[in-house]
């Protein structure tokens, strides 16, 4: 399986926000936005993302042990907030 660049991942995330489950030809539209990937590659990438999210939400992936920077440890709190709010379905 070909790797995804940081730019392709960003475009993928943006396209997911534009084309929901009800969009006709969703994977073709997302692939067109990503560039360099087929509709099938995009669909598989989405399925892997869902699997990763399920593992995180089920506590199967340990959270990183972030060090506090200075007296402000909000970076960890922000990460927790983002994980809590990440729902793609």
N, CA, C and O atoms as a printed pandas DataFrame, in Angstrom:
     atom_number atom_name residue_name chain_id  residue_number  x_coord  y_coord  z_coord
0              1         N          UNK        A               1    0.853   -1.180    0.000
1              2        CA          UNK        A               1    0.000    0.000    0.000
2              3         C          UNK        A               1    0.894    1.236    0.000
3              4         O          UNK        A               1    1.806    1.348    0.819
4              5         N          UNK        A               2    0.637    2.140   -0.896
5              6        CA          UNK        A               2    1.434    3.361   -1.005
6              7         C          UNK        A               2    1.197    4.255    0.214
7              8         O          UNK        A               2    0.098    4.317    0.764
8              9         N          UNK        A               3    2.257    4.938    0.611
9             10        CA          UNK        A               3    2.129    5.816    1.771
10            11         C          UNK        A               3    1.416    7.117    1.395
11            12         O          UNK        A               3    1.310    7.480    0.223
12            13         N          UNK        A               4    0.943    7.786    2.410
13            14        CA          UNK        A               4    0.237    9.046    2.251
14            15         C          UNK        A               4    1.134   10.167    2.755
15            16         O          UNK        A               4    1.763   10.043    3.806
16            17         N          UNK        A               5    1.190   11.252    2.008
17            18        CA          UNK        A               5    1.962   12.406    2.442
18            19         C          UNK        A               5    1.157   13.196    3.474
19            20         O          UNK        A               5   -0.052   13.013    3.617
20            21         N          UNK        A               6    1.841   14.059    4.173
21            22        CA          UNK        A               6    1.157   14.929    5.132
22            23         C          UNK        A               6    0.105   15.776    4.419
23            24         O          UNK        A               6   -0.995   15.978    4.932
24            25         N          UNK        A               7    0.452   16.261    3.244
25            26        CA          UNK        A               7   -0.496   17.087    2.475
26            27         C          UNK        A               7   -1.725   16.275    2.055
27            28         O          UNK        A               7   -2.852   16.763    2.137
28            29         N          UNK        A               8   -1.507   15.040    1.606
29            30        CA          UNK        A               8   -2.637   14.200    1.220
30            31         C          UNK        A               8   -3.535   13.906    2.415
31            32         O          UNK        A               8   -4.759   13.908    2.284
32            33         N          UNK        A               9   -2.943   13.654    3.572
33            34        CA          UNK        A               9   -3.746   13.419    4.772
34            35         C          UNK        A               9   -4.571   14.643    5.129
35            36         O          UNK        A               9   -5.738   14.519    5.500
36            37         N          UNK        A              10   -3.979   15.816    5.020
37            38        CA          UNK        A              10   -4.703   17.061    5.317
38            39         C          UNK        A              10   -5.860   17.242    4.336
39            40         O          UNK        A              10   -6.975   17.575    4.737
40            41         N          UNK        A              11   -5.588   17.022    3.053
41            42        CA          UNK        A              11   -6.646   17.130    2.038
42            43         C          UNK        A              11   -7.747   16.089    2.287
43            44         O          UNK        A              11   -8.931   16.371    2.103
44            45         N          UNK        A              12   -7.348   14.899    2.702
45            46        CA          UNK        A              12   -8.298   13.836    3.029
46            47         C          UNK        A              12   -9.231   14.281    4.153
47            48         O          UNK        A              12  -10.450   14.140    4.051
48            49         N          UNK        A              13   -8.654   14.817    5.218
49            50        CA          UNK        A              13   -9.464   15.289    6.350
50            51         C          UNK        A              13  -10.419   16.399    5.922
51            52         O          UNK        A              13  -11.586   16.403    6.314
52            53         N          UNK        A              14   -9.932   17.325    5.129
53            54        CA          UNK        A              14  -10.785   18.419    4.650
54            55         C          UNK        A              14  -11.912   17.888    3.778
55            56         O          UNK        A              14  -13.050   18.344    3.889
56            57         N          UNK        A              15  -11.606   16.931    2.913
57            58        CA          UNK        A              15  -12.623   16.363    2.024
58            59         C          UNK        A              15  -13.662   15.564    2.801
59            60         O          UNK        A              15  -14.838   15.561    2.435
60            61         N          UNK        A              16  -13.245   14.889    3.867
61            62        CA          UNK        A              16  -14.217   14.165    4.697
62            63         C          UNK        A              16  -15.243   15.126    5.286
63            64         O          UNK        A              16  -16.417   14.783    5.424
64            65         N          UNK        A              17  -14.798   16.320    5.628
65            66        CA          UNK        A              17  -15.710   17.317    6.180
66            67         C          UNK        A              17  -16.677   17.830    5.107
67            68         O          UNK        A              17  -17.803   18.215    5.420
68            69         N          UNK        A              18  -16.244   17.834    3.863
69            70        CA          UNK        A              18  -17.093   18.325    2.769
70            71         C          UNK        A              18  -18.094   17.286    2.267
71            72         O          UNK        A              18  -19.242   17.611    1.964
72            73         N          UNK        A              19  -17.647   16.034    2.184
73            74        CA          UNK        A              19  -18.455   14.980    1.583
74            75         C          UNK        A              19  -18.846   13.961    2.642
75            76         O          UNK        A              19  -18.047   13.096    3.002
76            77         N          UNK        A              20  -20.078   14.062    3.143
77            78        CA          UNK        A              20  -20.532   13.131    4.184
78            79         C          UNK        A              20  -21.009   11.819    3.574
79            80         O          UNK        A              20  -20.929   11.615    2.363
80            81         N          UNK        A              21  -21.507   10.932    4.439
81            82        CA          UNK        A              21  -21.934    9.592    4.008
82            83         C          UNK        A              21  -23.019    9.625    2.936
83            84         O          UNK        A              21  -23.136    8.689    2.144
84            85         N          UNK        A              22  -23.799   10.679    2.905
85            86        CA          UNK        A              22  -24.922   10.767    1.961
86            87         C          UNK        A              22  -24.503   11.297    0.591
87            88         O          UNK        A              22  -25.323   11.324   -0.327
88            89         N          UNK        A              23  -23.266   11.712    0.434
89            90        CA          UNK        A              23  -22.806   12.296   -0.829
90            91         C          UNK        A              23  -22.650   11.206   -1.886
91            92         O          UNK        A              23  -21.939   10.225   -1.668
92            93         N          UNK        A              24  -23.318   11.377   -3.038
93            94        CA          UNK        A              24  -23.113   10.413   -4.129
94            95         C          UNK        A              24  -21.645   10.451   -4.579
95            96         O          UNK        A              24  -21.029   11.517   -4.619
96            97         N          UNK        A              25  -21.100    9.295   -4.911
97            98        CA          UNK        A              25  -19.709    9.179   -5.359
98            99         C          UNK        A              25  -18.736    9.795   -4.365
99           100         O          UNK        A              25  -17.759   10.440   -4.744
100          101         N          UNK        A              26  -19.026    9.580   -3.080
101          102        CA          UNK        A              26  -18.218   10.176   -2.010
102          103         C          UNK        A              26  -16.727    9.893   -2.183
103          104         O          UNK        A              26  -15.919   10.820   -2.133
104          105         N          UNK        A              27  -16.352    8.636   -2.382
105          106        CA          UNK        A              27  -14.935    8.268   -2.436
106          107         C          UNK        A              27  -14.253    8.829   -3.671
107          108         O          UNK        A              27  -13.073    9.175   -3.613
108          109         N          UNK        A              28  -14.964    8.927   -4.786
109          110        CA          UNK        A              28  -14.394    9.551   -5.983
110          111         C          UNK        A              28  -14.161   11.042   -5.741
111          112         O          UNK        A              28  -13.128   11.588   -6.131
112          113         N          UNK        A              29  -15.120   11.691   -5.101
113          114        CA          UNK        A              29  -14.969   13.115   -4.803
114          115         C          UNK        A              29  -13.795   13.361   -3.861
115          116         O          UNK        A              29  -13.014   14.291   -4.063
116          117         N          UNK        A              30  -13.675   12.529   -2.838
117          118        CA          UNK        A              30  -12.577   12.690   -1.887
118          119         C          UNK        A              30  -11.239   12.405   -2.578
119          120         O          UNK        A              30  -10.270   13.135   -2.368
120          121         N          UNK        A              31  -11.178   11.359   -3.393
121          122        CA          UNK        A              31   -9.948   11.032   -4.121
122          123         C          UNK        A              31   -9.524   12.183   -5.021
123          124         O          UNK        A              31   -8.335   12.480   -5.135
124          125         N          UNK        A              32  -10.479   12.824   -5.651
125          126        CA          UNK        A              32  -10.183   13.963   -6.521
126          127         C          UNK        A              32   -9.570   15.111   -5.709
127          128         O          UNK        A              32   -8.652   15.785   -6.176
128          129         N          UNK        A              33  -10.078   15.327   -4.502
129          130        CA          UNK        A              33   -9.541   16.382   -3.637
130          131         C          UNK        A              33   -8.134   16.036   -3.132
131          132         O          UNK        A              33   -7.266   16.904   -3.048
132          133         N          UNK        A              34   -7.925   14.770   -2.802
133          134        CA          UNK        A              34   -6.638   14.323   -2.260
134          135         C          UNK        A              34   -5.558   14.380   -3.334
135          136         O          UNK        A              34   -4.463   14.891   -3.099
136          137         N          UNK        A              35   -5.871   13.859   -4.500
137          138        CA          UNK        A              35   -4.899   13.805   -5.589
138          139         C          UNK        A              35   -3.943   12.634   -5.435
139          140         O          UNK        A              35   -3.405   12.403   -4.352
140          141         N          UNK        A              36   -3.734   11.901   -6.508
141          142        CA          UNK        A              36   -2.785   10.797   -6.501
142          143         C          UNK        A              36   -3.275    9.524   -5.837
143          144         O          UNK        A              36   -2.500    8.584   -5.664
144          145         N          UNK        A              37   -4.545    9.473   -5.462
145          146        CA          UNK        A              37   -5.122    8.286   -4.816
146          147         C          UNK        A              37   -6.413    7.913   -5.536
147          148         O          UNK        A              37   -7.150    8.776   -6.014
148          149         N          UNK        A              38   -6.669    6.606   -5.604
149          150        CA          UNK        A              38   -7.914    6.132   -6.204
150          151         C          UNK        A              38   -9.034    6.183   -5.172
151          152         O          UNK        A              38   -8.791    6.346   -3.977
152          153         N          UNK        A              39  -10.258    6.042   -5.653
153          154        CA          UNK        A              39  -11.411    6.005   -4.745
154          155         C          UNK        A              39  -11.287    4.839   -3.775
155          156         O          UNK        A              39  -11.642    4.960   -2.603
156          157         N          UNK        A              40  -10.783    3.708   -4.266
157          158        CA          UNK        A              40  -10.612    2.535   -3.402
158          159         C          UNK        A              40   -9.537    2.782   -2.338
159          160         O          UNK        A              40   -9.709    2.367   -1.191
160          161         N          UNK        A              41   -8.451    3.437   -2.687
161          162        CA          UNK        A              41   -7.410    3.761   -1.702
162          163         C          UNK        A              41   -7.944    4.705   -0.631
163          164         O          UNK        A              41   -7.615    4.569    0.547
164          165         N          UNK        A              42   -8.759    5.651   -1.044
165          166        CA          UNK        A              42   -9.357    6.602   -0.102
166          167         C          UNK        A              42  -10.316    5.884    0.842
167          168         O          UNK        A              42  -10.321    6.145    2.045
168          169         N          UNK        A              43  -11.116    4.990    0.303
169          170        CA          UNK        A              43  -12.053    4.239    1.141
170          171         C          UNK        A              43  -11.303    3.380    2.163
171          172         O          UNK        A              43  -11.687    3.333    3.332
172          173         N          UNK        A              44  -10.240    2.705    1.731
173          174        CA          UNK        A              44   -9.441    1.894    2.655
174          175         C          UNK        A              44   -8.773    2.762    3.725
175          176         O          UNK        A              44   -8.687    2.368    4.887
176          177         N          UNK        A              45   -8.308    3.927    3.330
177          178        CA          UNK        A              45   -7.685    4.851    4.288
178          179         C          UNK        A              45   -8.705    5.271    5.346
179          180         O          UNK        A              45   -8.369    5.376    6.526
180          181         N          UNK        A              46   -9.938    5.510    4.929
181          182        CA          UNK        A              46  -11.005    5.865    5.858
182          183         C          UNK        A              46  -11.295    4.708    6.819
183          184         O          UNK        A              46  -11.465    4.933    8.017
184          185         N          UNK        A              47  -11.354    3.494    6.316
185          186        CA          UNK        A              47  -11.608    2.330    7.164
186          187         C          UNK        A              47  -10.505    2.140    8.201
187          188         O          UNK        A              47  -10.782    1.786    9.347
188          189         N          UNK        A              48   -9.256    2.374    7.801
189          190        CA          UNK        A              48   -8.142    2.303    8.759
190          191         C          UNK        A              48   -8.254    3.399    9.817
191          192         O          UNK        A              48   -7.964    3.173   10.991
192          193         N          UNK        A              49   -8.674    4.575    9.392
193          194        CA          UNK        A              49   -8.869    5.680   10.337
194          195         C          UNK        A              49   -9.941    5.327   11.361
195          196         O          UNK        A              49   -9.762    5.564   12.556
196          197         N          UNK        A              50  -11.047    4.765   10.902
197          198        CA          UNK        A              50  -12.112    4.359   11.818
198          199         C          UNK        A              50  -11.625    3.300   12.801
199          200         O          UNK        A              50  -11.953    3.349   13.987
200          201         N          UNK        A              51  -10.843    2.346   12.307
201          202        CA          UNK        A              51  -10.294    1.304   13.177
202          203         C          UNK        A              51   -9.395    1.928   14.248
203          204         O          UNK        A              51   -9.482    1.566   15.422
204          205         N          UNK        A              52   -8.536    2.861   13.845
205          206        CA          UNK        A              52   -7.662    3.547   14.806
206          207         C          UNK        A              52   -8.474    4.295   15.859
207          208         O          UNK        A              52   -8.160    4.236   17.048
208          209         N          UNK        A              53   -9.503    4.988   15.428
209          210        CA          UNK        A              53  -10.335    5.757   16.358
210          211         C          UNK        A              53  -11.036    4.826   17.344
211          212         O          UNK        A              53  -11.108    5.119   18.537
212          213         N          UNK        A              54  -11.549    3.708   16.844
213          214        CA          UNK        A              54  -12.220    2.749   17.733
214          215         C          UNK        A              54  -11.249    2.212   18.782
215          216         O          UNK        A              54  -11.613    2.068   19.949
216          217         N          UNK        A              55  -10.011    1.914   18.370
217          218        CA          UNK        A              55   -9.021    1.422   19.323
218          219         C          UNK        A              55   -8.693    2.484   20.375
219          220         O          UNK        A              55   -8.550    2.168   21.556
220          221         N          UNK        A              56   -8.576    3.726   19.951
221          222        CA          UNK        A              56   -8.306    4.820   20.893
222          223         C          UNK        A              56   -9.465    4.969   21.869
223          224         O          UNK        A              56   -9.253    5.050   23.079
224          225         N          UNK        A              57  -10.690    5.005   21.348
225          226        CA          UNK        A              57  -11.869    5.193   22.195
226          227         C          UNK        A              57  -12.084    4.021   23.146
227          228         O          UNK        A              57  -12.647    4.200   24.227
228          229         N          UNK        A              58  -11.642    2.820   22.758
229          230        CA          UNK        A              58  -11.793    1.640   23.613
230          231         C          UNK        A              58  -10.625    1.468   24.577
231          232         O          UNK        A              58  -10.546    0.465   25.286
232          233         N          UNK        A              59   -9.722    2.438   24.605
233          234        CA          UNK        A              59   -8.595    2.394   25.528
234          235         C          UNK        A              59   -7.525    1.393   25.142
235          236         O          UNK        A              59   -6.722    0.992   25.985
236          237         N          UNK        A              60   -7.500    0.981   23.880
237          238        CA          UNK        A              60   -6.523   -0.008   23.427
238          239         C          UNK        A              60   -5.204    0.634   22.995
239          240         O          UNK        A              60   -4.226   -0.068   22.738
240          241         N          UNK        A              61   -5.177    1.944   22.915
241          242        CA          UNK        A              61   -3.961    2.666   22.538
242          243         C          UNK        A              61   -3.612    3.599   23.687
243          244         O          UNK        A              61   -4.389    4.494   24.019
244          245         N          UNK        A              62   -2.442    3.396   24.301
245          246        CA          UNK        A              62   -2.085    4.269   25.420
246          247         C          UNK        A              62   -1.808    5.687   24.934
247          248         O          UNK        A              62   -1.211    5.895   23.877
248          249         N          UNK        A              63   -2.250    6.648   25.720
249          250        CA          UNK        A              63   -1.968    8.037   25.390
250          251         C          UNK        A              63   -0.507    8.335   25.688
251          252         O          UNK        A              63    0.056    7.805   26.647
252          253         N          UNK        A              64    0.107    9.180   24.872
253          254        CA          UNK        A              64    1.503    9.521   25.117
254          255         C          UNK        A              64    1.673   10.240   26.449
255          256         O          UNK        A              64    0.754   10.910   26.922
256          257         N          UNK        A              65    2.840   10.101   27.047
257          258        CA          UNK        A              65    3.145   10.764   28.305
258          259         C          UNK        A              65    3.821   12.090   27.992
259          260         O          UNK        A              65    5.048   12.168   27.924
260          261         N          UNK        A              66    3.019   13.133   27.802
261          262        CA          UNK        A              66    3.550   14.447   27.465
262          263         C          UNK        A              66    4.171   15.098   28.690
263          264         O          UNK        A              66    3.640   15.016   29.797
264          265         N          UNK        A              67    5.303   15.744   28.467
265          266        CA          UNK        A              67    5.923   16.519   29.533
266          267         C          UNK        A              67    5.321   17.913   29.525
267          268         O          UNK        A              67    5.070   18.491   28.467
268          269         N          UNK        A              68    5.095   18.437   30.705
269          270        CA          UNK        A              68    4.578   19.799   30.814
270          271         C          UNK        A              68    5.677   20.770   30.397
271          272         O          UNK        A              68    6.840   20.590   30.759
272          273         N          UNK        A              69    5.313   21.781   29.649
273          274        CA          UNK        A              69    6.254   22.818   29.243
274          275         C          UNK        A              69    6.071   23.987   30.184
275          276         O          UNK        A              69    5.006   24.604   30.217
276          277         N          UNK        A              70    7.109   24.296   30.954
277          278        CA          UNK        A              70    6.992   25.368   31.928
278          279         C          UNK        A              70    5.949   25.006   32.963
279          280         O          UNK        A              70    5.875   23.861   33.409
280          281         N          UNK        A              71    5.152   25.975   33.338
281          282        CA          UNK        A              71    4.104   25.719   34.329
282          283         C          UNK        A              71    2.758   25.469   33.667
283          284         O          UNK        A              71    1.749   25.281   34.347
284          285         N          UNK        A              72    2.747   25.468   32.334
285          286        CA          UNK        A              72    1.492   25.329   31.603
286          287         C          UNK        A              72    1.454   23.955   30.932
287          288         O          UNK        A              72    2.245   23.688   30.026
288          289         N          UNK        A              73    0.553   23.093   31.364
289          290        CA          UNK        A              73    0.423   21.761   30.759
290          291         C          UNK        A              73   -0.845   21.653   29.925
291          292         O          UNK        A              73   -1.423   20.572   29.807
292          293         N          UNK        A              74   -1.279   22.765   29.348
293          294        CA          UNK        A              74   -2.514   22.756   28.565
294          295         C          UNK        A              74   -2.387   21.939   27.287
295          296         O          UNK        A              74   -3.405   21.520   26.737
296          297         N          UNK        A              75   -1.169   21.697   26.794
297          298        CA          UNK        A              75   -1.001   20.891   25.589
298          299         C          UNK        A              75   -1.651   19.533   25.752
299          300         O          UNK        A              75   -2.341   19.065   24.847
300          301         N          UNK        A              76   -1.444   18.900   26.879
301          302        CA          UNK        A              76   -2.047   17.594   27.152
302          303         C          UNK        A              76   -3.564   17.719   27.243
303          304         O          UNK        A              76   -4.288   16.874   26.717
304          305         N          UNK        A              77   -4.045   18.759   27.899
305          306        CA          UNK        A              77   -5.495   18.964   28.013
306          307         C          UNK        A              77   -6.115   19.174   26.644
307          308         O          UNK        A              77   -7.204   18.671   26.370
308          309         N          UNK        A              78   -5.429   19.914   25.782
309          310        CA          UNK        A              78   -5.946   20.128   24.429
310          311         C          UNK        A              78   -5.997   18.817   23.657
311          312         O          UNK        A              78   -6.954   18.562   22.926
312          313         N          UNK        A              79   -4.971   17.984   23.815
313          314        CA          UNK        A              79   -4.953   16.678   23.157
314          315         C          UNK        A              79   -6.121   15.825   23.640
315          316         O          UNK        A              79   -6.784   15.169   22.836
316          317         N          UNK        A              80   -6.373   15.829   24.926
317          318        CA          UNK        A              80   -7.491   15.073   25.482
318          319         C          UNK        A              80   -8.818   15.581   24.915
319          320         O          UNK        A              80   -9.688   14.789   24.554
320          321         N          UNK        A              81   -8.967   16.891   24.841
321          322        CA          UNK        A              81  -10.195   17.486   24.310
322          323         C          UNK        A              81  -10.396   17.085   22.854
323          324         O          UNK        A              81  -11.502   16.727   22.451
324          325         N          UNK        A              82   -9.326   17.145   22.066
325          326        CA          UNK        A              82   -9.429   16.789   20.658
326          327         C          UNK        A              82   -9.800   15.322   20.478
327          328         O          UNK        A              82  -10.645   14.992   19.645
328          329         N          UNK        A              83   -9.177   14.445   21.252
329          330        CA          UNK        A              83   -9.519   13.024   21.154
330          331         C          UNK        A              83  -10.966   12.773   21.541
331          332         O          UNK        A              83  -11.650   11.959   20.920
332          333         N          UNK        A              84  -11.422   13.465   22.555
333          334        CA          UNK        A              84  -12.803   13.295   23.032
334          335         C          UNK        A              84  -13.799   13.746   21.974
335          336         O          UNK        A              84  -14.851   13.129   21.805
336          337         N          UNK        A              85  -13.471   14.823   21.259
337          338        CA          UNK        A              85  -14.400   15.391   20.290
338          339         C          UNK        A              85  -14.278   14.806   18.888
339          340         O          UNK        A              85  -15.079   15.135   18.013
340          341         N          UNK        A              86  -13.282   13.938   18.659
341          342        CA          UNK        A              86  -13.077   13.368   17.340
342          343         C          UNK        A              86  -14.087   12.255   17.084
343          344         O          UNK        A              86  -13.920   11.130   17.554
344          345         N          UNK        A              87  -15.108   12.575   16.353
345          346        CA          UNK        A              87  -16.139   11.612   15.978
346          347         C          UNK        A              87  -16.392   11.774   14.485
347          348         O          UNK        A              87  -16.813   12.845   14.048
348          349         N          UNK        A              88  -16.145   10.742   13.700
349          350        CA          UNK        A              88  -16.314   10.836   12.257
350          351         C          UNK        A              88  -17.623   10.251   11.765
351          352         O          UNK        A              88  -18.005   10.453   10.612
352          353         N          UNK        A              89  -18.303    9.536   12.624
353          354        CA          UNK        A              89  -19.574    8.942   12.167
354          355         C          UNK        A              89  -20.736    9.651   12.807
355          356         O          UNK        A              89  -21.888    9.301   12.552
